CSV table of N, CA and C in Angstrom, one decimal:
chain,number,residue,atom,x,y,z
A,2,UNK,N,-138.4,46.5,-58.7
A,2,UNK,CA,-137.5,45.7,-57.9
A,2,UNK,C,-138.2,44.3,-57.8
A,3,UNK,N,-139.6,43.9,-56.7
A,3,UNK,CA,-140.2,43.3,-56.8
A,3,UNK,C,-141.5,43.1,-58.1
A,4,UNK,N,-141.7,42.2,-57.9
A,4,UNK,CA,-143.1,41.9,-58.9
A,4,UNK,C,-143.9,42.3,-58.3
A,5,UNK,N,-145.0,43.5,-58.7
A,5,UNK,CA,-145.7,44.2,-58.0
A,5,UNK,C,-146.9,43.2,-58.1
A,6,UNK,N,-147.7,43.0,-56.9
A,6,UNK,CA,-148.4,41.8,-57.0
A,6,UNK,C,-148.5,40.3,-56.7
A,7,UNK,N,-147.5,40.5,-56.8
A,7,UNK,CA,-147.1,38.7,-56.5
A,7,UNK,C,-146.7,38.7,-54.7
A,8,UNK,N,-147.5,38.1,-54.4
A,8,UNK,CA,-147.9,37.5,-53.2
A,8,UNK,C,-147.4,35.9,-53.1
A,9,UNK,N,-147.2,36.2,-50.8
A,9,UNK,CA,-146.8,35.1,-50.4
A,9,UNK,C,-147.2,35.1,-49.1
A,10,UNK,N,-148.3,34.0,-48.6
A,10,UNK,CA,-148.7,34.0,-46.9
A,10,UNK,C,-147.5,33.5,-46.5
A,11,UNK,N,-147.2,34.1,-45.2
A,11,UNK,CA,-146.1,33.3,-44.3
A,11,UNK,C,-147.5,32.7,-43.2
A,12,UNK,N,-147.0,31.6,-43.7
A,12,UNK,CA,-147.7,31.2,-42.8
A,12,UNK,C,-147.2,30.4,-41.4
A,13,UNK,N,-147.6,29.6,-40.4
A,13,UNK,CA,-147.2,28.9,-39.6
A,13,UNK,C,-146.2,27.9,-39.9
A,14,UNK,N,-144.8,27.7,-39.6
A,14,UNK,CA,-144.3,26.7,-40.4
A,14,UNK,C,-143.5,26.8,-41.5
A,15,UNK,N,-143.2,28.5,-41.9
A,15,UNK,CA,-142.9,28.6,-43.3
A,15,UNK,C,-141.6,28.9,-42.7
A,16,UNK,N,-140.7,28.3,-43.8
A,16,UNK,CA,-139.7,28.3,-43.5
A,16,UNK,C,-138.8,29.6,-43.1
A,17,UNK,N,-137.6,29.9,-42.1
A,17,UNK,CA,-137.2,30.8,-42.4
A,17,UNK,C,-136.5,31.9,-43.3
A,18,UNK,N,-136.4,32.7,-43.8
A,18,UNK,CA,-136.4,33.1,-44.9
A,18,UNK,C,-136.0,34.6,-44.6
A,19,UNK,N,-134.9,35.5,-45.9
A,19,UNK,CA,-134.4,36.4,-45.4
A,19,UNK,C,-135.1,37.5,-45.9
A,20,UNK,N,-135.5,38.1,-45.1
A,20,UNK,CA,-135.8,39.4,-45.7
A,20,UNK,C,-135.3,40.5,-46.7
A,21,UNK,N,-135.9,41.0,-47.7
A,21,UNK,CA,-135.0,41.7,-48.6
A,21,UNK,C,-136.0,43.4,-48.7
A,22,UNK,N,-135.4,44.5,-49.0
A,22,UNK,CA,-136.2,45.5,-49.3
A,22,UNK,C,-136.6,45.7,-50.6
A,23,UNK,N,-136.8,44.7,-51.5
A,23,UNK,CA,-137.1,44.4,-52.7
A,23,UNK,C,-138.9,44.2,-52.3
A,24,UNK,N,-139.1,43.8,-50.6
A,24,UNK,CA,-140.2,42.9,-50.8
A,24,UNK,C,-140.9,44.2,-49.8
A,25,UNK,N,-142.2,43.6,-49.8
A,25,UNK,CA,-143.3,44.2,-49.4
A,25,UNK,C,-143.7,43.4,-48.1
A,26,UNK,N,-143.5,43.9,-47.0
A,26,UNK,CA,-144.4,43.1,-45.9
A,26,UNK,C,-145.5,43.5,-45.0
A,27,UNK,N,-146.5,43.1,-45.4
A,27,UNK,CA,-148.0,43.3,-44.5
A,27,UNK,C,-148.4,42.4,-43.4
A,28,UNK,N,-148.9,42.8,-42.1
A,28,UNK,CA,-148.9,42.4,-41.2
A,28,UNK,C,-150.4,43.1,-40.9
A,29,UNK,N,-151.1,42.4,-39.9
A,29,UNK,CA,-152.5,43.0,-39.4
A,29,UNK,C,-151.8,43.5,-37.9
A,30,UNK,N,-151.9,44.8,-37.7
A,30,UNK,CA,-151.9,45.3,-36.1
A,30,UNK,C,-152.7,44.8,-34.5
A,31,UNK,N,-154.2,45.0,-35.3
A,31,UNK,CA,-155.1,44.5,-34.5
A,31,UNK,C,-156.2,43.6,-35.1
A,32,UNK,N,-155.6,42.3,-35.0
A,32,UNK,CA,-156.7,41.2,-35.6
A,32,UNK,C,-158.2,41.1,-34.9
A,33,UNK,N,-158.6,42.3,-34.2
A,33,UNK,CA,-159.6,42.5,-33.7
A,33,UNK,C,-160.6,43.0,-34.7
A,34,UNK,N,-159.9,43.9,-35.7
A,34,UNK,CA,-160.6,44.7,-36.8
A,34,UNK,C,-160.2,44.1,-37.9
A,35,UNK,N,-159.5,43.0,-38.3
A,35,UNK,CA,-159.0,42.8,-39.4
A,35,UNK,C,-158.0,41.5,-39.5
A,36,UNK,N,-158.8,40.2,-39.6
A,36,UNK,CA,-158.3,39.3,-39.2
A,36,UNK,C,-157.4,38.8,-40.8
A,37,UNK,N,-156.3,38.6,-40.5
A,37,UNK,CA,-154.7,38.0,-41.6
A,37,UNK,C,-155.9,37.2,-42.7
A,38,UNK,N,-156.7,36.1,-42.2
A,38,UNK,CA,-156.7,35.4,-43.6
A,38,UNK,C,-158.0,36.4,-44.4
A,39,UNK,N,-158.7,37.1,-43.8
A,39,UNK,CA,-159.0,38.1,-44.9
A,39,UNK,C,-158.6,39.2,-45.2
A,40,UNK,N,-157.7,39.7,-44.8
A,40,UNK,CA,-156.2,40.7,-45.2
A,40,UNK,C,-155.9,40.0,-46.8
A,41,UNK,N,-155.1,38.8,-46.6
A,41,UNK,CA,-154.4,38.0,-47.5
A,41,UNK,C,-155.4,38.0,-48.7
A,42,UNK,N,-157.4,37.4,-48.6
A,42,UNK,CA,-157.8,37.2,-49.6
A,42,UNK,C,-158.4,38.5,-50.3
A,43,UNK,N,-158.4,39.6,-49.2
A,43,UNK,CA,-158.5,40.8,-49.9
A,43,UNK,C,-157.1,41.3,-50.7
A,44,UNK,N,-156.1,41.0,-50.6
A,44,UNK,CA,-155.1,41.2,-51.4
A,44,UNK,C,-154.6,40.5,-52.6
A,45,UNK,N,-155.8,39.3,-52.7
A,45,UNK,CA,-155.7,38.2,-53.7
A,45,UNK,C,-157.1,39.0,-54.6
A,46,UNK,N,-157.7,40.2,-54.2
A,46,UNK,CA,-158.9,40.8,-55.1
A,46,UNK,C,-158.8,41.7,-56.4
A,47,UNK,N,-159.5,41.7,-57.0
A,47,UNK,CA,-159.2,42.4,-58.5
A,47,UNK,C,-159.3,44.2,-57.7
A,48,UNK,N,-159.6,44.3,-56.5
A,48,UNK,CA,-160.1,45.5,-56.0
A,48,UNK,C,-158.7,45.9,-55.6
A,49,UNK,N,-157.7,44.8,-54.9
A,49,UNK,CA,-156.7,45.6,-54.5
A,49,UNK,C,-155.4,45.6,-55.5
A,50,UNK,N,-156.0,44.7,-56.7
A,50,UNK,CA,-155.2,44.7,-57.7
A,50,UNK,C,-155.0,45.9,-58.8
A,51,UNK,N,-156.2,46.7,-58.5
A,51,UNK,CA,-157.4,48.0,-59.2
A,51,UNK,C,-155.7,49.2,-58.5
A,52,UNK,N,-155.9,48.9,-57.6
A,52,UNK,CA,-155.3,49.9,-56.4
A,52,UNK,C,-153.7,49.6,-56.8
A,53,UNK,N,-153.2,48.3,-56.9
A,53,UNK,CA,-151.6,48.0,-57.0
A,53,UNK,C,-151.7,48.7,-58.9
A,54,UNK,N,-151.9,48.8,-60.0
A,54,UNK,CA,-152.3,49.3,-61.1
A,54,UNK,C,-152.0,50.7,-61.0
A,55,UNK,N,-152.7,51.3,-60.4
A,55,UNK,CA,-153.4,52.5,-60.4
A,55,UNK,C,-151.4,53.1,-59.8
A,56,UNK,N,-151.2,52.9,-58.9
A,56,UNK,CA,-150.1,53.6,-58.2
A,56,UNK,C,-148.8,53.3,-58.1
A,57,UNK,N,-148.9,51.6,-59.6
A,57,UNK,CA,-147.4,50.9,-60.0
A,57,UNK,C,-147.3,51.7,-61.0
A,58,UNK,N,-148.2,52.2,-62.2
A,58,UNK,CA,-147.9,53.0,-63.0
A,58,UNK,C,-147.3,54.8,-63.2
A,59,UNK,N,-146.9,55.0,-61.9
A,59,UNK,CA,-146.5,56.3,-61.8
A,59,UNK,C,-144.9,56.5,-62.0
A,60,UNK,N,-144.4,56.1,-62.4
A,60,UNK,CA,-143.3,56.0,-62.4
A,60,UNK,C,-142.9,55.7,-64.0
A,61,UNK,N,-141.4,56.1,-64.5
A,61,UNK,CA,-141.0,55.3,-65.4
A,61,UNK,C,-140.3,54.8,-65.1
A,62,UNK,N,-140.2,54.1,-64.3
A,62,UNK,CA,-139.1,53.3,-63.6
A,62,UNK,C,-140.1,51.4,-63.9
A,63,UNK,N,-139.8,50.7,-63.3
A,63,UNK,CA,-139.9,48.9,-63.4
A,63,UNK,C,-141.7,49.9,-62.7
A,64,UNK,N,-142.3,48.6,-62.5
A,64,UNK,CA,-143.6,49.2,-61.6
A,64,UNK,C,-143.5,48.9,-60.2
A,65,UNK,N,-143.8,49.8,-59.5
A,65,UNK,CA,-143.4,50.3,-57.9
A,65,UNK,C,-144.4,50.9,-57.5
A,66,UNK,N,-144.1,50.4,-55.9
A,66,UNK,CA,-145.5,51.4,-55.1
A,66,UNK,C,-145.2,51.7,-54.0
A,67,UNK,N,-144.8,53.0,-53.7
A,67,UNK,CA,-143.9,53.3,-52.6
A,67,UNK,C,-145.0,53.0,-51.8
A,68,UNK,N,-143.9,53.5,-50.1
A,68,UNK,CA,-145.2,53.4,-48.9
A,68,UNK,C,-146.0,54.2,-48.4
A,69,UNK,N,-145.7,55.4,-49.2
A,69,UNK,CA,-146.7,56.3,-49.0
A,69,UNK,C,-148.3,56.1,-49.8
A,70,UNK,N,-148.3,55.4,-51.1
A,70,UNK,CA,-148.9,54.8,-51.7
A,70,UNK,C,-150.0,53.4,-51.0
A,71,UNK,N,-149.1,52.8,-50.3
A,71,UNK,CA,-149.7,51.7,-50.5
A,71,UNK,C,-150.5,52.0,-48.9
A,72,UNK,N,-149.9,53.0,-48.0
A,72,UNK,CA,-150.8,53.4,-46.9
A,72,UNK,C,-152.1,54.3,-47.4
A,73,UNK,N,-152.2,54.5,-48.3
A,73,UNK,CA,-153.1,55.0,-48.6
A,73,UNK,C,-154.4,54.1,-49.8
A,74,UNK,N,-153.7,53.3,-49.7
A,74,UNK,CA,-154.7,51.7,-50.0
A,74,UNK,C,-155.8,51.8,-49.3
A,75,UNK,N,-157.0,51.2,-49.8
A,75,UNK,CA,-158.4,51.3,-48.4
A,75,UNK,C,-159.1,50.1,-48.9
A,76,UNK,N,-159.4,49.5,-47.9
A,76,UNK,CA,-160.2,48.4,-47.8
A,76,UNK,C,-161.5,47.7,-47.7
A,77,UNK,N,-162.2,47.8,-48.3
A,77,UNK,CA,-163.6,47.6,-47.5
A,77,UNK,C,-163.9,46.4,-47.0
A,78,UNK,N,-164.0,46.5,-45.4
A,78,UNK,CA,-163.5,45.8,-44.4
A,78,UNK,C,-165.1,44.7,-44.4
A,79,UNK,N,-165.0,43.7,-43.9
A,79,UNK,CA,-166.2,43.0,-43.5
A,79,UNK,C,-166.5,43.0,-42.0
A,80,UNK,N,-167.8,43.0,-41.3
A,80,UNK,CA,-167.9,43.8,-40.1
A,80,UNK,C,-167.1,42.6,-39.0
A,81,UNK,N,-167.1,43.1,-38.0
A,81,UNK,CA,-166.1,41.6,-37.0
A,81,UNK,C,-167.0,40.4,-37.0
A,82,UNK,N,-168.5,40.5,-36.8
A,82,UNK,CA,-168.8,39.0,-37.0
A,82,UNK,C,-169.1,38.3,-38.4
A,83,UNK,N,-168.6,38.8,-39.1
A,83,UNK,CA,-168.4,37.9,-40.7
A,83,UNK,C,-167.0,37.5,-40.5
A,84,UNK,N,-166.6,38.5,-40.2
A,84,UNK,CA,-164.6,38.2,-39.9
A,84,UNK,C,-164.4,36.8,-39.1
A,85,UNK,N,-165.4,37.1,-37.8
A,85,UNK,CA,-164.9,35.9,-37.5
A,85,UNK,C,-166.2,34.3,-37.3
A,86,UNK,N,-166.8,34.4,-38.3
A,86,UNK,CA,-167.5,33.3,-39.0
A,86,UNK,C,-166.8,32.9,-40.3
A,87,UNK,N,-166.0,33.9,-40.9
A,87,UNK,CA,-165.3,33.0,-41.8
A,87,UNK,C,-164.0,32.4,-41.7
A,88,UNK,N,-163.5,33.3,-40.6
A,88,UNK,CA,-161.9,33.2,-40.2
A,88,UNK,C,-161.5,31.5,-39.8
A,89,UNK,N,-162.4,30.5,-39.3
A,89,UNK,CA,-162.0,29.6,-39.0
A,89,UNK,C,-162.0,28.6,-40.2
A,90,UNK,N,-163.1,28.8,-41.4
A,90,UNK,CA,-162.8,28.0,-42.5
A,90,UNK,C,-161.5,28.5,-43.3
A,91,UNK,N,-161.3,29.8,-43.0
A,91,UNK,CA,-160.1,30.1,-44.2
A,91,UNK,C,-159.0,29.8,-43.0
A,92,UNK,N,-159.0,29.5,-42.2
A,92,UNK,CA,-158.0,29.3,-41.8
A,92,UNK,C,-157.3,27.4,-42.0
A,93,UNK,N,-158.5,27.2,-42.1
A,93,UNK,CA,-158.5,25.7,-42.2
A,93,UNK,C,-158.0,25.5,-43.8
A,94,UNK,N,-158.3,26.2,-44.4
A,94,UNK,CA,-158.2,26.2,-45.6
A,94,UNK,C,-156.5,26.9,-45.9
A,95,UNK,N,-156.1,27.3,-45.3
A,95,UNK,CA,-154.8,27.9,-45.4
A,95,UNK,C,-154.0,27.0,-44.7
A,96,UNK,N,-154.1,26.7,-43.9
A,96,UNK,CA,-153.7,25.3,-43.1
A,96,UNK,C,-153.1,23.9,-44.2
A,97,UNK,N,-154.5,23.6,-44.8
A,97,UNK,CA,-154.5,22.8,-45.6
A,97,UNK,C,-153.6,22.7,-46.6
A,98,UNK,N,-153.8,23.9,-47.1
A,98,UNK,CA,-152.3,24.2,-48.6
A,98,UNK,C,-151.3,24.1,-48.1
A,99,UNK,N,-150.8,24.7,-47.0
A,99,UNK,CA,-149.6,24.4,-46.1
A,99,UNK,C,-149.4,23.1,-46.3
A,100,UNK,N,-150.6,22.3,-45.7
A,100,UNK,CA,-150.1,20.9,-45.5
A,100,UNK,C,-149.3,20.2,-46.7
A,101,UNK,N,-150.0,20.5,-47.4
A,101,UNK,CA,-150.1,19.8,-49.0
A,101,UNK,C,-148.8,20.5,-49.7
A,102,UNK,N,-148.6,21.6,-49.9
A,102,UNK,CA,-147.4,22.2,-49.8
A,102,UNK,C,-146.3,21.5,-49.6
A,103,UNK,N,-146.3,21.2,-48.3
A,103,UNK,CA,-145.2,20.3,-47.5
A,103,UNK,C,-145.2,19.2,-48.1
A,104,UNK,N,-146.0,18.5,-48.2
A,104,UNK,CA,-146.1,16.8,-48.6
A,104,UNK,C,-145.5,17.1,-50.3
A,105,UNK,N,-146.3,18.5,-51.0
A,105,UNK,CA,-145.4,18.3,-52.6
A,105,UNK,C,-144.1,18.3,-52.2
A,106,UNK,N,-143.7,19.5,-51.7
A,106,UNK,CA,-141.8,19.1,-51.1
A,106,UNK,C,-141.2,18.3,-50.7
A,107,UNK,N,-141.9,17.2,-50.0
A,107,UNK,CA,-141.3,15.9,-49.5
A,107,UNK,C,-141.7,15.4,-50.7
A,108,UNK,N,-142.5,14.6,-51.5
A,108,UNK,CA,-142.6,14.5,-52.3
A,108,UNK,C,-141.4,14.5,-54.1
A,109,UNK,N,-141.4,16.0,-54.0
A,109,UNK,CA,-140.3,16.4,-54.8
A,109,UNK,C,-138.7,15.9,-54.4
A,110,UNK,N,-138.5,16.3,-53.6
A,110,UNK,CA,-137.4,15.8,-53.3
A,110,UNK,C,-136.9,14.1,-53.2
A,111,UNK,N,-138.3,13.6,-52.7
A,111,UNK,CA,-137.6,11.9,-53.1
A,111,UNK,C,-137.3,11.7,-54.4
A,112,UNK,N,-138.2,12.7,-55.1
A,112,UNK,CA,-138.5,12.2,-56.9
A,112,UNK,C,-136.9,12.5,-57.3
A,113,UNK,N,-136.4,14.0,-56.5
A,113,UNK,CA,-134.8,14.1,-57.0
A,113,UNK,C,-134.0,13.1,-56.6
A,114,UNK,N,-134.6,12.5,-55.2
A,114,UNK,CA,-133.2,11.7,-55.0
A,114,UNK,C,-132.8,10.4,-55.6
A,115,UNK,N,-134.0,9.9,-56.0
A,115,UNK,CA,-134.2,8.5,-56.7
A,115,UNK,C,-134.4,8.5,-58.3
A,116,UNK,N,-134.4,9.5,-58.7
A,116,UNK,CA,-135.1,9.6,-60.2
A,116,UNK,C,-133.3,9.5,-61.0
A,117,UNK,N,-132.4,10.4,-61.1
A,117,UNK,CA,-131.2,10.1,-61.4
A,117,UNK,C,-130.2,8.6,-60.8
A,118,UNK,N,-130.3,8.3,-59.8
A,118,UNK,CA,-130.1,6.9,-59.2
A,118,UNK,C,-131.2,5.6,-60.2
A,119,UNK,N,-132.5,6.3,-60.8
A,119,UNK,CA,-133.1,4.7,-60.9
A,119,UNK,C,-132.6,4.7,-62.9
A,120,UNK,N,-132.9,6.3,-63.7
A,120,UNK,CA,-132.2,6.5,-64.9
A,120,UNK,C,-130.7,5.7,-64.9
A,121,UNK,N,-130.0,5.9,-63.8
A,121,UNK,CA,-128.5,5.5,-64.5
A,121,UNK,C,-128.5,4.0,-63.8
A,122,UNK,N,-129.7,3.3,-63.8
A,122,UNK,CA,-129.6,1.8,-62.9
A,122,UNK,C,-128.2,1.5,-62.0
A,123,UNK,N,-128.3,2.0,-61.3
A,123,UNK,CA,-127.6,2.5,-60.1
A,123,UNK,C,-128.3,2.0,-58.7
A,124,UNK,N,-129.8,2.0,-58.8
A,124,UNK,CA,-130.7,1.8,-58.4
A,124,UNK,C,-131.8,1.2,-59.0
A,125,UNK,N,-132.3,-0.7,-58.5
A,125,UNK,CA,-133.6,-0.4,-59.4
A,125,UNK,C,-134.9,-0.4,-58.7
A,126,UNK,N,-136.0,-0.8,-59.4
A,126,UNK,CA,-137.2,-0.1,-58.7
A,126,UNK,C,-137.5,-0.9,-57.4
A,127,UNK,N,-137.5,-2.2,-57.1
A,127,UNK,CA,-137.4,-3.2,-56.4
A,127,UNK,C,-136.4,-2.4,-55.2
A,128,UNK,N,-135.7,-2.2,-55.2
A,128,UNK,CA,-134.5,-1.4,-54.1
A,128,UNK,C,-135.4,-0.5,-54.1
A,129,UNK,N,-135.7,0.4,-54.5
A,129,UNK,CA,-136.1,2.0,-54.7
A,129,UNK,C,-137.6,1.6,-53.7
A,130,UNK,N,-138.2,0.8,-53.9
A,130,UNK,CA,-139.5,0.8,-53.2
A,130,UNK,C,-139.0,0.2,-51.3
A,131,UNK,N,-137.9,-0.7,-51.3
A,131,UNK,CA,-137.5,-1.1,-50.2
A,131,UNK,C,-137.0,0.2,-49.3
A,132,UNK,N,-136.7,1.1,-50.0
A,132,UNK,CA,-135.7,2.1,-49.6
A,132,UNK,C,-136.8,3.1,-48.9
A,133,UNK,N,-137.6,3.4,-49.8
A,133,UNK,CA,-138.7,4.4,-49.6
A,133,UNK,C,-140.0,3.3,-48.3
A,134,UNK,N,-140.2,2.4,-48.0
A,134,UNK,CA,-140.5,1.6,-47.2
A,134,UNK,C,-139.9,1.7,-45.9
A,135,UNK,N,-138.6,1.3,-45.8
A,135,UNK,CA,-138.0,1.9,-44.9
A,135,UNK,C,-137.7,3.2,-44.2
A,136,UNK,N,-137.9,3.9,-44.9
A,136,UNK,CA,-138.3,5.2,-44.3
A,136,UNK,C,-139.2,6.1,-44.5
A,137,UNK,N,-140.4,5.0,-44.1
A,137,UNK,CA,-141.7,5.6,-43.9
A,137,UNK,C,-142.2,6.2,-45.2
A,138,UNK,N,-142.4,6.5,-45.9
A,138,UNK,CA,-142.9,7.0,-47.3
A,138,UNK,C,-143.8,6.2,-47.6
């Protein structure tokens, strides 16, 4: 159904979005034992990719991994104070893409709004810069 593998942080900010049972959603219970942004980069590991392999191939079906499967996933956890000596750079670092993320979006979207307007000189660049000036860009 889904792409077994293919991953997406929700992060702070991300837009809302509909849930489907096509998708896979992992959540940390107690970020005491197991803090989200190394959840996320252990799921970005060749170790849990070893593990999504091993239990998408059971099937002759598309590749799947039920939840009995994927609760039986195991992690080798890093102890709580590496968790949280690293948790503030990766958080900053997840933060960051976010940011940047956003700004490609804004970004993209001016490019659609102006890019067919400046092609059919409808718009020229002289306007187009006054335009994006005016509202802050």
């Amino acid at each position: 159904k889904g792409t077994v593998g293919r991953l997406a942080q929700v992060a702070p900010g991300t837009p809302p979005v509909v849930y489907s049972p096509q998708l896979c959603y992992w959540r940390v219970r107690d970020r005491a034992a197991l803090d989200p942004h190394v959840l996320y980069r252990w799921m970005r590991s060749a170790a849990f990719r070893e593990q999504l392999d091993r239990y998408a191939g059971q099937t002759d079906m598309a590749p799947y991994v039920n939840l009995r499967d994927q609760r039986a996933m195991t992690i080798a956890l890093p102890g709580a104070d590496v968790q949280r000596e690293v948790t503030p750079v990766l958080a900053e670092v997840d933060a960051r893409i976010a940011r940047l993320h956003a700004e490609s979006d804004a970004l993209a979207s001016t490019r659609d709004a102006l890019l067919p307007r400046l092609l059919s000189g409808e718009l020229r660049v002289r306007d187009a810069e006054r335009e994006l000036a005016a509202a802050g860009a």
